Every structure is written in C-alpha cells, then in structure tokens.
Amino acid sequence: MTRKKVIRIVLWVFVIGLIAAFSSIYYVFNMPRRNLAKENAVYSLEAKQLISDFKKDEASSNAKYLDKAIAVTGEIKSIRTLDNHSMVFSLEDSMEGVSCTVDSADVVVYSSKLSAVKIGSKAAFKGRCSGMLMDIQVINCVPE
Amino acid sequence: MNRLIISLAFSIIFLSAGAQNIFITKDARINFNSSTSVEDIVAESHQATTVIDIEKNVVKFSVLTTSFKFRRALMEEHFNENYMESAKFPKANFNGKITSPIDWKSDKPAVVDVKGTLTMHGISNEVSLKAQITPGKGKISASAEIKVTPEAFGIQIPSAVRDKIAKEVTIKIDADYTPFQQ
C-alpha cells in the first residue's frame, strides 16, 4: 500500500464519520415528539378508577402514572376547544374529572372520530398522564 | 325542627353566596421566554388552572410542568428531565394576595399589586408582581408578568449551555375567569 492510498482511506473514514456524527446530532436535535398512537397503554382503566387513585394518594399515583401512556374510559362531561386549537374532553366530571387533551394536529387527523364523541356518551382516550391539578390531566391524547 | 330547616336554608344561602366569590378557569395561558441571541427558547401551556376569590382578594395559580410546549421535542425533554425534574416536581404553584385596592364592580382595567409565594422545582420564593385585572359581567380577565432566575429555584444549568438560556426568565400569564359552579 502506498502512502497516498493510506491517506485516502483515512480521509474517507473521517468524512463518513463526520457525516454520521452530524446526521445523528441533527436527528437528536430535531427528534420527533412521542407519538401516543404508536405506543401501547401501560395502564388501561376507567376514569373513575384514576380519579379515586389520585384523590386517595397523589404522590404514589404520580409515581405510578406520571409520563406513562395510559388509556382511560369514561363518560364525557364537557368538550372544549382551546385558543391553540387543541381539544379537551373531560371525563366523569368537568371540574374534577380526567381532562384528555388532543393536540391541534391530532384534532385534524382524528376529526371524524372526535366529532362522534358527544357529551353524555362514553369514550376512551390514550395519552400521557401529566398529573393532577383539580382534574387529572392526560395530554397528547388520541381517541381509542 | 323548624330551627333546623331555617339553619339549613341559611347555610344553603351562605354556601351559594360563597360560591359567587370564586372565579375560575382551567384554560389559563402561561408562557415563558428565556431566549438569548444564541437560541430562541419559548414555551407555552394553555392548561393552567387558576382561581380568584374576589371577597378575600386571593389568587391561586397551578400548572403541570409537562404541559409546556416548546418548538423542539428535545427542548421539552431537557426542560422536564434536566431542569424542572417534572417526575419529582410535577406542578408549579403560585398562591398570592392582591394587596392594592380593587373595585370588582367596575369594568375598567386596573393594575394591582400581587404578593405571594411561587413554588416550583420544590422550592418556594416570595414574589411580588403587577397584574392587570379587568372585571366584567360574570367574568374576569387578568394578565400578569414576572421575571425569575432559574437559580433561585435550585435549577442548575450547566455552564456549557448557560449562555444559551437567559439569566432572567420572563413568565407571562393570561386568564379569562368565569364564576365557579359546583
């Protein structure tokens, strides 16, 4: 092997390494958000159960549910559209129930499914549990 | 028996009158800006819950830290995992009192002083701020702004990225309250 050849190989390895490094940095920097539609629910439960768990012991419920993909089922008590075009579906109680937020992009994607959801009907949403204020909030929801 | 009924009636009147002092919204908007010339960092949540008691002039405000949306998913991850530690401290709270006089019956905007305790990342600090409040028929609008430093709340930002994040973070809130109905 000539000296020239060695240099050429080293250069190629360097360039390929650089491209790999940059593309992985680019990917991490622009990584996609969690897509709850593609995740399996860690817990599938009735909204009533989730409410009673959180009311009983908020700290241990946080430890159990926070940031997990959960599927909740319950009676729709209120439907609201926020300023940012996300929709909030309140299950079991409009003040102290489970609030499932569907992001504006998903409101478009699931528009036909969501328009079938009516106050008084039963519905299920899968999303990421973000904790309790007055209500228990489940965000990035998709209809089940 | 009569006395019982009368006292019951009074307590019902009292309770319903009590509820009229309370205004609430669960869709308050809160955003913060910690942009520098190096990086644009803004985040917003439309799901803060806030309550005003117009008799006691008390204000409460709570937001779940994971409900903030950033431009990039990576920023959300850093915010929740490295800085706010949302798994340990899922909420940020403010409990305050309006200290300057306010006429709730007026429908003109008023600027008032609010003093209270801001708790996030498990650390509480006394803060004071100005809020603009506009009472109306069956509703109240309010907006406020406050500047905080992450370090005051025990949020350590590594020196490598410190220059990318503003020293003082501006938090803005914007809420439209309606009477609380049980």
Short mmCIF file of C-alpha atoms in Angstrom, two decimals:
data_model
loop_
_atom_site.label_atom_id
_atom_site.label_comp_id
_atom_site.label_asym_id
_atom_site.label_seq_id
_atom_site.Cartn_x
_atom_site.Cartn_y
_atom_site.Cartn_z
CA MET A 1 0.00 0.00 0.00
CA THR A 2 1.34 3.33 -0.95
CA ARG A 3 1.35 6.27 1.39
CA LYS A 4 -1.18 8.00 -0.85
CA LYS A 5 -3.64 5.12 -0.51
CA VAL A 6 -3.44 5.15 3.28
CA ILE A 7 -4.14 8.85 3.38
CA ARG A 8 -7.09 8.39 1.05
CA ILE A 9 -8.60 5.65 3.26
CA VAL A 10 -8.11 7.70 6.41
CA LEU A 11 -9.76 10.67 4.74
CA TRP A 12 -12.76 8.60 3.66
CA VAL A 13 -13.19 7.16 7.16
CA PHE A 14 -13.01 10.67 8.54
CA VAL A 15 -15.62 12.02 6.12
CA ILE A 16 -18.01 9.11 6.74
CA GLY A 17 -17.57 9.55 10.50
CA LEU A 18 -18.29 13.24 10.18
CA ILE A 19 -21.48 12.62 8.18
CA ALA A 20 -22.64 10.01 10.73
CA ALA A 21 -21.93 12.36 13.64
CA PHE A 22 -23.72 15.29 12.04
CA SER A 23 -26.74 13.26 10.99
CA SER A 24 -27.13 11.79 14.49
CA ILE A 25 -26.81 15.24 16.05
CA TYR A 26 -29.33 16.54 13.53
CA TYR A 27 -31.71 13.69 14.41
CA VAL A 28 -31.46 14.22 18.16
CA PHE A 29 -31.85 17.97 17.77
CA ASN A 30 -34.97 17.56 15.67
CA MET A 31 -36.23 14.35 17.23
CA PRO A 32 -39.93 13.71 16.80
CA ARG A 33 -42.35 14.06 19.71
CA ARG A 34 -43.72 10.96 21.37
CA ASN A 35 -46.46 9.54 19.22
CA LEU A 36 -49.00 8.05 21.60
CA ALA A 37 -50.87 6.40 18.72
CA LYS A 38 -47.89 4.06 18.29
CA GLU A 39 -47.48 3.25 21.98
CA ASN A 40 -49.25 0.56 23.92
CA ALA A 41 -51.01 1.75 27.03
CA VAL A 42 -49.14 0.73 30.19
CA TYR A 43 -52.42 1.01 32.12
CA SER A 44 -55.94 0.75 30.70
CA LEU A 45 -58.54 1.82 33.22
CA GLU A 46 -61.81 3.57 33.96
CA ALA A 47 -61.56 7.33 34.52
CA LYS A 48 -63.33 6.79 37.87
CA GLN A 49 -60.53 4.48 38.99
CA LEU A 50 -57.86 7.02 38.01
CA ILE A 51 -59.70 9.79 39.87
CA SER A 52 -60.06 7.73 43.03
CA ASP A 53 -56.39 6.67 42.87
CA PHE A 54 -55.23 10.28 42.64
CA LYS A 55 -57.65 11.53 45.31
CA LYS A 56 -56.54 8.78 47.68
CA ASP A 57 -52.80 9.27 47.29
CA GLU A 58 -51.43 11.81 44.85
CA ALA A 59 -47.74 11.09 45.44
CA SER A 60 -47.95 7.36 44.82
CA SER A 61 -50.28 7.91 41.85
CA ASN A 62 -47.74 10.29 40.37
CA ALA A 63 -45.08 7.65 40.80
CA LYS A 64 -47.32 5.08 39.15
CA TYR A 65 -48.86 7.03 36.26
CA LEU A 66 -46.79 10.13 35.53
CA ASP A 67 -45.46 10.29 31.95
CA LYS A 68 -46.82 6.77 31.25
CA ALA A 69 -49.05 6.01 28.29
CA ILE A 70 -52.48 5.33 29.76
CA ALA A 71 -55.87 4.58 28.23
CA VAL A 72 -58.87 5.96 30.12
CA THR A 73 -62.55 5.32 29.54
CA GLY A 74 -65.40 7.38 30.90
CA GLU A 75 -68.48 9.48 30.34
CA ILE A 76 -67.90 12.76 28.50
CA LYS A 77 -68.97 15.70 30.68
CA SER A 78 -67.58 18.60 28.68
CA ILE A 79 -65.83 19.30 25.38
CA ARG A 80 -63.80 22.48 24.89
CA THR A 81 -61.56 23.87 22.18
CA LEU A 82 -58.61 25.90 23.45
CA ASP A 83 -57.09 29.00 21.84
CA ASN A 84 -54.36 26.86 20.33
CA HIS A 85 -56.99 24.63 18.67
CA SER A 86 -56.32 21.66 20.95
CA MET A 87 -59.45 19.97 22.28
CA VAL A 88 -60.11 18.98 25.87
CA PHE A 89 -62.52 16.16 26.68
CA SER A 90 -63.46 15.97 30.36
CA LEU A 91 -64.37 12.52 31.63
CA GLU A 92 -66.72 11.91 34.57
CA ASP A 93 -66.57 15.50 35.93
CA SER A 94 -65.95 18.76 34.11
CA MET A 95 -64.08 20.26 37.07
CA GLU A 96 -62.51 17.41 38.97
CA GLY A 97 -62.53 14.58 36.46
CA VAL A 98 -60.00 13.44 33.89
CA SER A 99 -59.15 16.00 31.20
CA CYS A 100 -57.91 14.46 27.98
CA THR A 101 -56.21 16.94 25.64
CA VAL A 102 -55.94 16.18 21.94
CA ASP A 103 -53.25 18.34 20.28
CA SER A 104 -54.33 20.55 17.38
CA ALA A 105 -52.51 18.40 14.78
CA ASP A 106 -54.30 15.28 16.05
CA VAL A 107 -57.64 17.12 16.09
CA VAL A 108 -57.26 17.31 12.31
CA VAL A 109 -56.04 13.72 11.94
CA TYR A 110 -58.85 12.24 14.07
CA SER A 111 -61.56 14.76 13.15
CA SER A 112 -64.17 12.18 12.13
CA LYS A 113 -63.59 10.04 15.22
CA LEU A 114 -63.67 13.09 17.51
CA SER A 115 -66.85 14.55 16.01
CA ALA A 116 -68.61 11.35 17.02
CA VAL A 117 -67.71 12.00 20.67
CA LYS A 118 -70.69 13.67 22.34
CA ILE A 119 -71.44 14.91 25.85
CA GLY A 120 -73.07 12.08 27.77
CA SER A 121 -71.54 9.35 25.64
CA LYS A 122 -68.73 7.03 26.70
CA ALA A 123 -65.34 7.49 25.13
CA ALA A 124 -61.77 6.28 25.54
CA PHE A 125 -58.56 8.19 25.07
CA LYS A 126 -54.94 7.13 25.14
CA GLY A 127 -52.42 9.72 26.26
CA ARG A 128 -49.61 10.68 28.59
CA CYS A 129 -50.57 11.34 32.20
CA SER A 130 -49.13 14.67 33.33
CA GLY A 131 -50.50 14.81 36.86
CA MET A 132 -53.31 16.36 38.88
CA LEU A 133 -54.37 19.96 39.44
CA MET A 134 -58.11 19.98 40.16
CA ASP A 135 -58.53 17.46 37.40
CA ILE A 136 -56.17 14.74 36.28
CA GLN A 137 -54.59 15.81 33.02
CA VAL A 138 -53.80 13.41 30.23
CA ILE A 139 -52.00 15.09 27.34
CA ASN A 140 -51.09 14.23 23.72
CA CYS A 141 -54.25 12.12 23.58
CA VAL A 142 -55.56 10.11 20.66
CA PRO A 143 -59.07 8.63 20.61
CA GLU A 144 -59.13 4.86 21.10
CA MET B 1 -87.29 21.02 63.53
CA ASN B 2 -88.16 24.49 62.26
CA ARG B 3 -84.92 25.78 63.57
CA LEU B 4 -83.05 23.04 61.70
CA ILE B 5 -84.79 23.93 58.46
CA ILE B 6 -84.04 27.61 58.95
CA SER B 7 -80.39 26.99 59.72
CA LEU B 8 -80.20 24.63 56.75
CA ALA B 9 -81.76 27.25 54.49
CA PHE B 10 -79.31 29.83 55.80
CA SER B 11 -76.34 27.58 55.21
CA ILE B 12 -77.51 26.90 51.65
CA ILE B 13 -77.87 30.63 51.01
CA PHE B 14 -74.49 31.19 52.60
CA LEU B 15 -72.87 28.45 50.51
CA SER B 16 -74.31 29.66 47.24
CA ALA B 17 -73.34 33.22 48.09
CA GLY B 18 -69.87 31.93 48.94
CA ALA B 19 -69.51 30.29 45.55
CA GLN B 20 -70.20 33.59 43.80
CA ASN B 21 -66.94 34.97 45.14
CA ILE B 22 -64.96 32.35 43.33
CA PHE B 23 -63.92 32.76 39.73
CA ILE B 24 -62.03 30.02 37.97
CA THR B 25 -60.52 28.89 34.71
CA LYS B 26 -58.76 25.71 33.74
CA ASP B 27 -57.56 27.06 30.38
CA ALA B 28 -55.29 29.88 31.51
CA ARG B 29 -52.41 30.57 29.19
CA ILE B 30 -48.91 30.73 30.57
CA ASN B 31 -45.76 31.18 28.57
CA PHE B 32 -42.19 31.87 29.36
CA ASN B 33 -39.36 33.26 27.37
CA SER B 34 -35.72 32.57 28.09
CA SER B 35 -34.38 33.47 24.68
CA THR B 36 -30.89 34.78 24.11
CA SER B 37 -29.18 35.89 20.93
CA VAL B 38 -27.92 32.29 20.60
CA GLU B 39 -31.19 30.40 20.96
CA ASP B 40 -34.92 31.10 20.87
CA ILE B 41 -36.45 29.40 23.87
CA VAL B 42 -40.16 29.95 24.33
CA ALA B 43 -42.71 27.58 25.78
CA GLU B 44 -46.42 27.76 26.32
CA SER B 45 -49.15 25.91 28.15
CA HIS B 46 -52.86 26.51 27.72
CA GLN B 47 -53.83 24.38 30.67
CA ALA B 48 -53.07 26.26 33.83
CA THR B 49 -55.77 26.24 36.49
CA THR B 50 -56.32 29.46 38.38
CA VAL B 51 -58.81 30.75 40.94
CA ILE B 52 -59.62 34.25 42.20
CA ASP B 53 -61.61 34.84 45.37
CA ILE B 54 -62.95 38.39 44.98
CA GLU B 55 -64.01 38.60 48.61
CA LYS B 56 -60.66 37.65 50.10
CA ASN B 57 -58.69 39.01 47.11
CA VAL B 58 -56.80 35.75 46.94
CA VAL B 59 -55.31 34.35 43.74
CA LYS B 60 -54.14 30.79 43.15
CA PHE B 61 -52.42 29.50 40.07
CA SER B 62 -51.21 26.00 39.19
CA VAL B 63 -49.72 24.41 36.12
CA LEU B 64 -48.34 20.97 35.32
CA THR B 65 -44.81 21.40 34.03
CA THR B 66 -45.15 18.66 31.40
CA SER B 67 -47.95 20.62 29.72
CA PHE B 68 -45.47 23.20 28.36
CA LYS B 69 -44.86 23.01 24.65
CA PHE B 70 -41.58 24.05 23.06
CA ARG B 71 -40.52 24.44 19.46
CA ARG B 72 -38.42 21.27 19.67
CA ALA B 73 -39.14 17.96 21.39
CA LEU B 74 -35.53 17.97 22.60
CA MET B 75 -36.13 21.21 24.50
CA GLU B 76 -39.19 19.69 26.16
CA GLU B 77 -37.11 16.71 27.21
CA HIS B 78 -34.34 18.86 28.67
CA PHE B 79 -36.86 21.13 30.41
CA ASN B 80 -38.71 18.25 32.05
CA GLU B 81 -35.85 15.86 32.75
CA ASN B 82 -32.85 18.05 33.49
CA TYR B 83 -34.20 21.36 34.73
CA MET B 84 -37.70 21.09 36.22
CA GLU B 85 -37.39 17.39 37.16
CA SER B 86 -41.08 17.01 36.38
CA ALA B 87 -41.20 13.41 37.58
CA LYS B 88 -40.29 14.61 41.10
CA PHE B 89 -41.99 18.02 40.97
CA PRO B 90 -44.92 17.82 38.53
CA LYS B 91 -46.51 21.17 39.48
CA ALA B 92 -45.67 24.83 39.69
CA ASN B 93 -47.88 26.85 42.06
CA PHE B 94 -48.50 30.43 42.96
CA ASN B 95 -50.53 31.47 46.00
CA GLY B 96 -50.98 35.17 46.35
CA LYS B 97 -52.98 38.08 47.60
CA ILE B 98 -53.99 41.27 45.82
CA THR B 99 -52.54 43.94 48.11
CA SER B 100 -53.75 47.12 46.42
CA PRO B 101 -57.41 48.16 46.41
CA ILE B 102 -59.59 46.90 43.57
CA ASP B 103 -63.20 47.61 42.65
CA TRP B 104 -64.67 44.33 41.38
CA LYS B 105 -67.83 46.10 40.27
CA SER B 106 -66.01 48.36 37.86
CA ASP B 107 -65.48 47.12 34.33
CA LYS B 108 -62.37 49.19 33.72
CA PRO B 109 -58.94 47.56 33.66
CA ALA B 110 -56.99 48.07 36.86
CA VAL B 111 -53.35 47.46 37.60
CA VAL B 112 -52.90 45.88 41.02
CA ASP B 113 -50.06 44.64 43.19
CA VAL B 114 -49.97 40.95 43.96
CA LYS B 115 -47.75 39.39 46.61
CA GLY B 116 -47.35 35.71 47.16
CA THR B 117 -45.36 32.52 47.08
CA LEU B 118 -44.17 30.95 43.86
CA THR B 119 -43.26 27.29 44.18
CA MET B 120 -41.54 25.27 41.50
CA HIS B 121 -38.92 22.60 41.37
CA GLY B 122 -39.76 22.01 45.05
CA ILE B 123 -38.53 25.45 46.12
CA SER B 124 -40.69 28.38 47.28
CA ASN B 125 -39.85 32.03 46.90
CA GLU B 126 -41.74 35.16 47.93
CA VAL B 127 -42.51 37.22 44.85
CA SER B 128 -44.39 40.40 44.07
CA LEU B 129 -45.74 41.40 40.71
CA LYS B 130 -48.16 43.69 38.93
CA ALA B 131 -51.28 42.25 37.35
CA GLN B 132 -53.79 43.85 35.05
CA ILE B 133 -57.32 42.85 36.01
CA THR B 134 -60.45 43.62 34.04
CA PRO B 135 -63.66 42.69 35.88
CA GLY B 136 -66.75 42.19 33.72
CA LYS B 137 -70.28 40.85 33.93
CA GLY B 138 -69.85 37.25 35.09
CA LYS B 139 -66.23 37.14 34.06
CA ILE B 140 -62.81 38.47 34.95
CA SER B 141 -59.81 38.83 32.67
CA ALA B 142 -56.33 39.03 34.09
CA SER B 143 -52.81 39.16 32.84
CA ALA B 144 -49.51 39.37 34.64
CA GLU B 145 -45.83 39.15 34.09
CA ILE B 146 -42.98 38.12 36.34
CA LYS B 147 -39.25 37.67 35.94
CA VAL B 148 -37.48 34.85 37.76
CA THR B 149 -33.99 33.40 37.76
CA PRO B 150 -33.71 29.59 37.45
CA GLU B 151 -31.01 29.53 40.13
CA ALA B 152 -33.41 30.99 42.74
CA PHE B 153 -35.46 27.80 42.34
CA GLY B 154 -32.48 25.49 42.59
CA ILE B 155 -32.40 24.83 38.86
CA GLN B 156 -28.79 24.26 37.88
CA ILE B 157 -27.95 24.98 34.28
CA PRO B 158 -24.62 23.52 33.14
CA SER B 159 -22.08 26.19 32.24
CA ALA B 160 -21.75 24.75 28.72
CA VAL B 161 -25.30 25.85 27.88
CA ARG B 162 -25.68 28.72 30.37
CA ASP B 163 -25.10 31.33 27.68
CA LYS B 164 -27.91 29.89 25.56
CA ILE B 165 -30.52 30.43 28.26
CA ALA B 166 -31.48 33.87 29.51
CA LYS B 167 -30.32 34.81 33.03
CA GLU B 168 -33.83 36.02 33.81
CA VAL B 169 -36.83 34.12 32.52
CA THR B 170 -39.97 36.13 31.77
CA ILE B 171 -43.20 34.35 32.66
CA LYS B 172 -46.46 35.74 31.27
CA ILE B 173 -49.94 34.66 32.21
CA ASP B 174 -53.26 35.42 30.67
CA ALA B 175 -56.55 34.14 32.08
CA ASP B 176 -60.28 34.54 31.48
CA TYR B 177 -62.17 33.56 34.63
CA THR B 178 -65.80 32.59 34.90
CA PRO B 179 -67.87 32.07 38.09
CA PHE B 180 -67.28 28.74 39.78
CA GLN B 181 -70.27 26.45 39.52
CA GLN B 182 -70.32 23.28 41.52
#
